[in-house]
Short mmCIF file of C-alpha atoms in Angstrom, two decimals:
data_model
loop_
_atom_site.label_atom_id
_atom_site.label_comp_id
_atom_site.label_asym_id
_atom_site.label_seq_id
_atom_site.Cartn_x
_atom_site.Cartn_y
_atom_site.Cartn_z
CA UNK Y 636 28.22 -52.84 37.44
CA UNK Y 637 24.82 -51.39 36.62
CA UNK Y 638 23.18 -50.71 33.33
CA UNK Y 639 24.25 -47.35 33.25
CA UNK Y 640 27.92 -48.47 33.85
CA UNK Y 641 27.95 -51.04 31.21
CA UNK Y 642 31.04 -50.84 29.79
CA UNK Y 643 30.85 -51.74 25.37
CA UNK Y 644 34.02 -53.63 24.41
CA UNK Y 645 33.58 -55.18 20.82
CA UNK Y 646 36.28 -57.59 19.37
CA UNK Y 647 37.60 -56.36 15.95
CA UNK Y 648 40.37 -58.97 14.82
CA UNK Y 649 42.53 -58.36 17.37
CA UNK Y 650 41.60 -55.33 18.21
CA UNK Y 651 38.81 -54.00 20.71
CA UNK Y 652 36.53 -51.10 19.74
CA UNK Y 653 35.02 -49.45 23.09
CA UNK Y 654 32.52 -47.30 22.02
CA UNK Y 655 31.49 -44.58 24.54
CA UNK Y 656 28.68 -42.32 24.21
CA UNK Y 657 26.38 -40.19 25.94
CA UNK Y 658 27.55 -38.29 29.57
CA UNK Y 659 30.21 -40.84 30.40
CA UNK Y 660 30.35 -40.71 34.73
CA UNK Y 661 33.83 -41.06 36.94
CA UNK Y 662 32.41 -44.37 37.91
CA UNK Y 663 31.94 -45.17 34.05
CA UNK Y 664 35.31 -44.18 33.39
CA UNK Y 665 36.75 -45.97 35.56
CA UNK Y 666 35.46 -49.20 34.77
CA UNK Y 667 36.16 -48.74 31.30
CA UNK Y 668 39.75 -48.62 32.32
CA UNK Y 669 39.15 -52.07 34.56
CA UNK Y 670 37.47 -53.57 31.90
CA UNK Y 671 39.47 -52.65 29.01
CA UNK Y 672 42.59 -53.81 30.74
CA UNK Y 673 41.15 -56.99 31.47
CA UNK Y 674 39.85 -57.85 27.90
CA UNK Y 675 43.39 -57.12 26.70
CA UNK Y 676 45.03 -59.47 28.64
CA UNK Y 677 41.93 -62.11 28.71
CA UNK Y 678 41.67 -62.14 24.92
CA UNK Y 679 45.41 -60.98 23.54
CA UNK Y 680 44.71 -57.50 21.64
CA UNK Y 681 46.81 -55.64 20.37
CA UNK Y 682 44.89 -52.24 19.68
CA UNK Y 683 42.26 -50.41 21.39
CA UNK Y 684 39.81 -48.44 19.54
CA UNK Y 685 37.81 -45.99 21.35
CA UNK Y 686 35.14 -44.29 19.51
CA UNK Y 687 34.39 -40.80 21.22
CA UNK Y 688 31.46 -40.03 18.45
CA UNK Y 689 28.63 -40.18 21.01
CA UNK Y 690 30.21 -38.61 23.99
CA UNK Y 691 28.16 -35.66 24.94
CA UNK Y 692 31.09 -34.14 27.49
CA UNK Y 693 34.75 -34.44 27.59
CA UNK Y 694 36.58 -32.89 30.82
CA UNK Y 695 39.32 -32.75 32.32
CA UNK Y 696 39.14 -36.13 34.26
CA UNK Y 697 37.68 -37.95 31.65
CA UNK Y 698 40.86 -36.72 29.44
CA UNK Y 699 42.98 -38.08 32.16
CA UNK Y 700 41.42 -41.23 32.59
CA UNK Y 701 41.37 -41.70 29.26
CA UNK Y 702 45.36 -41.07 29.27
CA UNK Y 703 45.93 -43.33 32.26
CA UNK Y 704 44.11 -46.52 29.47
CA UNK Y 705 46.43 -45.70 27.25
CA UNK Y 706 49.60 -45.77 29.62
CA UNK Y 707 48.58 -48.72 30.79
CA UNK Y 708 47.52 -50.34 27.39
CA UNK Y 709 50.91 -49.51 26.31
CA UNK Y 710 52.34 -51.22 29.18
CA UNK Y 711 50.37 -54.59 28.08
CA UNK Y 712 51.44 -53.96 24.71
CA UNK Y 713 48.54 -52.60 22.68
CA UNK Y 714 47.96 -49.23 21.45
CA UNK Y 715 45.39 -46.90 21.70
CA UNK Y 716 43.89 -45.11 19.69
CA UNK Y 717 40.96 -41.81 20.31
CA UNK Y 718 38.55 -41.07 16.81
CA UNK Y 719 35.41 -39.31 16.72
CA UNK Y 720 35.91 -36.14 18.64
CA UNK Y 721 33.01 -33.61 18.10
CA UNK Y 722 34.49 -29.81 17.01
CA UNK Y 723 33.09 -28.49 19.48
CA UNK Y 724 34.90 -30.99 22.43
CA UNK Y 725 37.85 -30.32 20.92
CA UNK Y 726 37.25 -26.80 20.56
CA UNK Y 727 36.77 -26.78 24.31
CA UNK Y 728 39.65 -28.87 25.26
CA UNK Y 729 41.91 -27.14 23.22
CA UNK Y 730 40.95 -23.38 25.31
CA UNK Y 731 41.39 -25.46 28.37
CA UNK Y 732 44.70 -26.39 27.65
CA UNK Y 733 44.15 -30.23 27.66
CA UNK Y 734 46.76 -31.65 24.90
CA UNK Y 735 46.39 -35.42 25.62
CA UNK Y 736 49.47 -35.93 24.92
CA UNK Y 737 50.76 -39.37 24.37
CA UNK Y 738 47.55 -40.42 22.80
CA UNK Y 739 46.83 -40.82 19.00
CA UNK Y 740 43.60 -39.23 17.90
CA UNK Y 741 41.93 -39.65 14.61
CA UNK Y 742 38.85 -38.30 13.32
CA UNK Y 743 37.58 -41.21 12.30
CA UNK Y 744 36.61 -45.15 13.12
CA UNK Y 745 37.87 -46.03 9.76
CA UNK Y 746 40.88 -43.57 10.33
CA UNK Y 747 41.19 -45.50 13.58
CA UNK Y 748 41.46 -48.90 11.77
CA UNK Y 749 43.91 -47.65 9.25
CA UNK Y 750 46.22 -46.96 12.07
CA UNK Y 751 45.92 -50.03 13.56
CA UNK Y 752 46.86 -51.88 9.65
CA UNK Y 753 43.22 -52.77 9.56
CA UNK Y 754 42.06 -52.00 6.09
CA UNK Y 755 39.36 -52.30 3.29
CA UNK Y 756 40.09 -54.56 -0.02
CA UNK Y 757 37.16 -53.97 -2.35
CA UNK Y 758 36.28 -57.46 -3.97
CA UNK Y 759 35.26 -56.79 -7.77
CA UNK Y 760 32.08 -58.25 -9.33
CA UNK Y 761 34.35 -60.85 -10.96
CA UNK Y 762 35.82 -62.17 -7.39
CA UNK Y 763 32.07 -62.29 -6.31
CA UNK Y 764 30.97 -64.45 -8.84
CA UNK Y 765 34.22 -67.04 -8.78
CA UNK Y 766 32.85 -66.78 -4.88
CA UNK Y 767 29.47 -68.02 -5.82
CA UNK Y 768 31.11 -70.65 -8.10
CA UNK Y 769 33.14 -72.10 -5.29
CA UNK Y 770 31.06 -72.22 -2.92
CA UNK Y 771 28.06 -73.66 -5.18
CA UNK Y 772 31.14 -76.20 -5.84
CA UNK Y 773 31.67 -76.84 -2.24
CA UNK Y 774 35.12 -75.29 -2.52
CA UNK Y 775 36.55 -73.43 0.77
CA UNK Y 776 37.16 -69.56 0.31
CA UNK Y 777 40.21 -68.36 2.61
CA UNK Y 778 39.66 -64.26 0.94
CA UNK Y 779 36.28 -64.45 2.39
CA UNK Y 780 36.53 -61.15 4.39
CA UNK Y 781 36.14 -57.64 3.26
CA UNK Y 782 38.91 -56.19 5.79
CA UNK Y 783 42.78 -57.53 5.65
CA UNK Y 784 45.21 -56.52 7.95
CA UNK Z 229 15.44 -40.27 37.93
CA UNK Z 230 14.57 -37.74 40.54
CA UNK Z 231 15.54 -34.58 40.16
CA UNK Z 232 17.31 -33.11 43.41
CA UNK Z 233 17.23 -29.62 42.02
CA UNK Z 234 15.38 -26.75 43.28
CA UNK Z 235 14.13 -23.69 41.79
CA UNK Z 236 14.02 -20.23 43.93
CA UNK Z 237 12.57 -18.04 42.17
CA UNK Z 238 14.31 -16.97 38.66
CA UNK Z 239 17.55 -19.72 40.39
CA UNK Z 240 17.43 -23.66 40.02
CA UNK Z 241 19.86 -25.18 42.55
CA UNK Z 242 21.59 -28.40 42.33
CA UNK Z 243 23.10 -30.26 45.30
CA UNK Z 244 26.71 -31.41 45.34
CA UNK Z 245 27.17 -34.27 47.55
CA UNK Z 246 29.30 -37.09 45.76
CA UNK Z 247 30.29 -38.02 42.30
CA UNK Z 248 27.03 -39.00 40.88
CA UNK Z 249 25.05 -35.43 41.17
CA UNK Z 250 27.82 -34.87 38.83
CA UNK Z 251 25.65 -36.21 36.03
CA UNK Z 252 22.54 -33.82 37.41
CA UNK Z 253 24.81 -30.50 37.18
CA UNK Z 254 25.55 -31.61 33.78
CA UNK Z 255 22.15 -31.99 32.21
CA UNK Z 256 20.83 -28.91 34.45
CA UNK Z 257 23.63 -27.23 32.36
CA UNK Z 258 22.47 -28.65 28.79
CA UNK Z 259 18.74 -27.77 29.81
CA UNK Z 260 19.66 -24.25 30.65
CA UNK Z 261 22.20 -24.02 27.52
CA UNK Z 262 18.47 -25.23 25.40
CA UNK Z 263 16.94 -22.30 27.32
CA UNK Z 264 18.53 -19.77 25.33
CA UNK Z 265 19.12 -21.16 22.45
CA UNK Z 266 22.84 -22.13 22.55
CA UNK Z 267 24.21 -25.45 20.93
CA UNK Z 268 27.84 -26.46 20.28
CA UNK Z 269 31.03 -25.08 21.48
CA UNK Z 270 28.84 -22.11 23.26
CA UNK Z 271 27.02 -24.52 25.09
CA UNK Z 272 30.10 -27.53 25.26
CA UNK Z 273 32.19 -24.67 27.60
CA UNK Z 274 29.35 -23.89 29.73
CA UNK Z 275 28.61 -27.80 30.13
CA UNK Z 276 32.29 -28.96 30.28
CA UNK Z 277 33.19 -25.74 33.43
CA UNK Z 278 29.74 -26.97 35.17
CA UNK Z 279 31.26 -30.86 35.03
CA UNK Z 280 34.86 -29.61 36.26
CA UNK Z 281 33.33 -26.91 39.29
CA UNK Z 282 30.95 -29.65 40.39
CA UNK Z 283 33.73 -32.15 40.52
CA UNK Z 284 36.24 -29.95 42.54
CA UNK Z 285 32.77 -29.85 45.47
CA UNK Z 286 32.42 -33.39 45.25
CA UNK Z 287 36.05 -34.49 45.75
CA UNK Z 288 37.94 -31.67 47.71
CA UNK Z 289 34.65 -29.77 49.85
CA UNK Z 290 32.31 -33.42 49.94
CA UNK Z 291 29.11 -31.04 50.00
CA UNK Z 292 27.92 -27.49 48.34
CA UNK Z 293 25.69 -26.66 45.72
CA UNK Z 294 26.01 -25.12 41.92
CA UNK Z 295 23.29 -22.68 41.42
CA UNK Z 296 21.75 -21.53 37.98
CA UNK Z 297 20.69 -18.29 36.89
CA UNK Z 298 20.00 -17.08 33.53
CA UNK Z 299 20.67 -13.17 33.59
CA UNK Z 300 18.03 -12.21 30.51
CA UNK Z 301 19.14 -7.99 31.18
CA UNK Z 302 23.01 -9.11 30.20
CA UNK Z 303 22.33 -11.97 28.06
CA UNK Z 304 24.28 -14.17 30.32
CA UNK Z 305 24.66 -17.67 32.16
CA UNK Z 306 25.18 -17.17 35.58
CA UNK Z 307 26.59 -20.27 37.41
CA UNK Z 308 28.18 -19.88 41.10
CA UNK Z 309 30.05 -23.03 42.64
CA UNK Z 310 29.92 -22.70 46.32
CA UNK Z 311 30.84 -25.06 49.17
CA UNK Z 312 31.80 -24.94 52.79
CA UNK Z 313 34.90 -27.15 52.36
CA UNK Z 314 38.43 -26.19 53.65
CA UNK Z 315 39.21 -23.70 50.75
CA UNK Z 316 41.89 -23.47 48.80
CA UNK Z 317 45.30 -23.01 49.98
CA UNK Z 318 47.12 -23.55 46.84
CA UNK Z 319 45.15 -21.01 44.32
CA UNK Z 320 47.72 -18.74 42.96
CA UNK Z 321 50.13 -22.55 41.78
CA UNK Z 322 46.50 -23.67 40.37
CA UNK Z 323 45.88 -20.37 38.42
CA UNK Z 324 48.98 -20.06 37.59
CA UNK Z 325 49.29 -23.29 36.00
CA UNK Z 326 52.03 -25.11 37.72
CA UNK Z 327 49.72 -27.43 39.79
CA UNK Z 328 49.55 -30.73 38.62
CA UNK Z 329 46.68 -32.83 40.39
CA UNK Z 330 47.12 -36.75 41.27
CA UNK Z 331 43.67 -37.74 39.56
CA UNK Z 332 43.21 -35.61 36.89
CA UNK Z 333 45.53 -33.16 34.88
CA UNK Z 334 45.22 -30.08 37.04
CA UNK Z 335 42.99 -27.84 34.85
CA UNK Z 336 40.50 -28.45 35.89
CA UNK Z 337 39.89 -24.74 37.88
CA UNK Z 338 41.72 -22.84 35.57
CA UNK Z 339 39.99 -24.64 32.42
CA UNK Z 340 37.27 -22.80 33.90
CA UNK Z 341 39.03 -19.58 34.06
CA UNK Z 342 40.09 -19.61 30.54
CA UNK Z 343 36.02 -20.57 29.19
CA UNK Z 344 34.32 -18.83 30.67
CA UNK Z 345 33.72 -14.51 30.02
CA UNK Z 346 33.32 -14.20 33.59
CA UNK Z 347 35.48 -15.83 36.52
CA UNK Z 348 35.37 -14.72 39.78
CA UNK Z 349 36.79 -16.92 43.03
CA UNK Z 350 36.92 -16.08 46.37
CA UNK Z 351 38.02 -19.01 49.02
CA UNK Z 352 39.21 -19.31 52.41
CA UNK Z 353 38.74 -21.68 55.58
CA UNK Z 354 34.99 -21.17 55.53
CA UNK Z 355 34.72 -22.53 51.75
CA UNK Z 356 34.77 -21.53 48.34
CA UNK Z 357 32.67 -19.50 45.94
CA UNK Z 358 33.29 -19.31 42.48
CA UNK Z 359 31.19 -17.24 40.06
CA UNK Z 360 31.23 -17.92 36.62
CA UNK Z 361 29.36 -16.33 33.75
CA UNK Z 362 28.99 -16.98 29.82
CA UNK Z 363 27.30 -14.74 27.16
CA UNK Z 364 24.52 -16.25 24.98
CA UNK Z 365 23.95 -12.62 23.54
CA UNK Z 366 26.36 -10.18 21.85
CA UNK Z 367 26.86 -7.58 24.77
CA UNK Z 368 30.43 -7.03 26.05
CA UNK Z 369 31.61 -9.57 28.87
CA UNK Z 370 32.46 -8.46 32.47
CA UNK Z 371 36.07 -8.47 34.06
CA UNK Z 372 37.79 -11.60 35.71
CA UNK Z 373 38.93 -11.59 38.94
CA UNK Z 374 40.21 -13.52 41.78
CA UNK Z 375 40.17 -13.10 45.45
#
């Protein structure tokens, strides 16, 4: 795979976020599929999170490759899940005709989260500080993270 | 990169030979959308029925050309698809809508149809042509028609 090819897959909890961006190519595409597929299996997710906020171009192949990930995710037992569409792709898709159906789209990465349970808990100044206190204390802090599922 | 494109005259040509010139008929397409000033969904159609022509030459015809021509007298983008491939012996299923394609979702062609203010096809043994325009000013758009 070559630079231009290079497939982003983050881990997120158990989740991966693929974000795609610029003018994604059929060879792109299709090793996103590869390599999303494998990263599933290789490292047990449960949700896939692709980000479409910096794709330049969404056609007709790209919208059916992008189906084919989430057949197959399903298959392997994780969901998928499309946020960030431009207006103006989905403007376009929608006079083509191109539905996607089957696939859940959101318009946002934090929309995208939500749907997979993945959500924000706000700590209060108070919590910080008993943080700071515990820790100064050498005490172990299991609510350490800002995101709970 | 080097770019494969030629200009004749007012006319910048871009070879279609396999899947990565794909990525050349696309930018040709922004540049000439940037030409005349035309950003978002204007210039997402004309972008998004460059990407689904040039991909029908690349997988069905293996070689042809897309050809750009910005028509300043009509305020339009002129963009004709044209290969020397087998044709198309299906087109009234694909325009109709019933086709359903193994690789992609079979709108490709008449995706096209429906974005663009001009569509014209004409295909047979000796290859295909199709003509498609958009209008970046506010004149009245041509007919569609198929052959």
């Amino acid at each position: 795979m070559d630079d231009i090819n290079y497939v982003t897959c983050i881990p997120l909890w158990d989740c991966l976020l693929v974000p795609l961006h610029g003018d994604v190519s059929d060879t792109h595409a299709d090793e996103l599929v590869t390599e999303v597929l494998e990263r599933i299996q290789r490292d047990e997710c449960f949700g896939v999170l692709v980000d479409l906020s910096g794709v330049w171009t969404l056609d007709s192949h790209l919208c059916a490759t992008l189906a084919r990930l989430s057949l197959a995710a399903k298959m392997m037992g994780a969901k998928t899940v499309l946020s960030g569409m431009k207006p103006e792709i989905a403007m376009t898709l929608e006079a083509m005709g191109i539905e996607l159906r089957g696939i859940e789209t959101v318009a946002t990465l934090e929309d995208a989260l939500g749907s997979m349970g993945i959500t924000r808990v706000r700590r209060s100044r108070h919590d910080d500080d008993d943080l700071v206190m515990r820790s100064l204390l050498g005490g172990s802090n299991e609510s350490d993270s800002g995101a709970k599922r | 990169m080097t770019l494969a494109a030629t200009t004749d005259d007012e006319e910048l040509v871009v070879p279609i030979a396999n899947e990565s010139d794909l990525n050349h008929a696309r930018m040709v397409a922004r540049e000439t959308c940037k030409l005349v000033a035309i950003r978002g969904y204007q210039a997402q159609k004309v972008v998004t029925t460059v990407s689904e022509l040039a991909r029908n030459i690349a997988r069905y015809a293996q070689t042809g050309r897309v050809r750009f021509r910005v028509d300043t007298s009509d305020e339009m983008i002129v963009v004709i698809a044209e290969d020397s491939g087998p044709g198309i012996s299906n087109l009234d299923e694909i325009l109709a809508g019933q086709y359903r394609s193994r690789t992609g979702l079979g709108r490709g062609l008449l995706g096209s149809r429906d974005l663009a203010d001009v569509f014209d096809i004409q295909t047979s043994p000796a290859g295909t042509i199709v003509k498609i325009a958009f209008r970046y000013g506010q004149r009245k758009s041509w007919t569609t028609s198929t052959t």
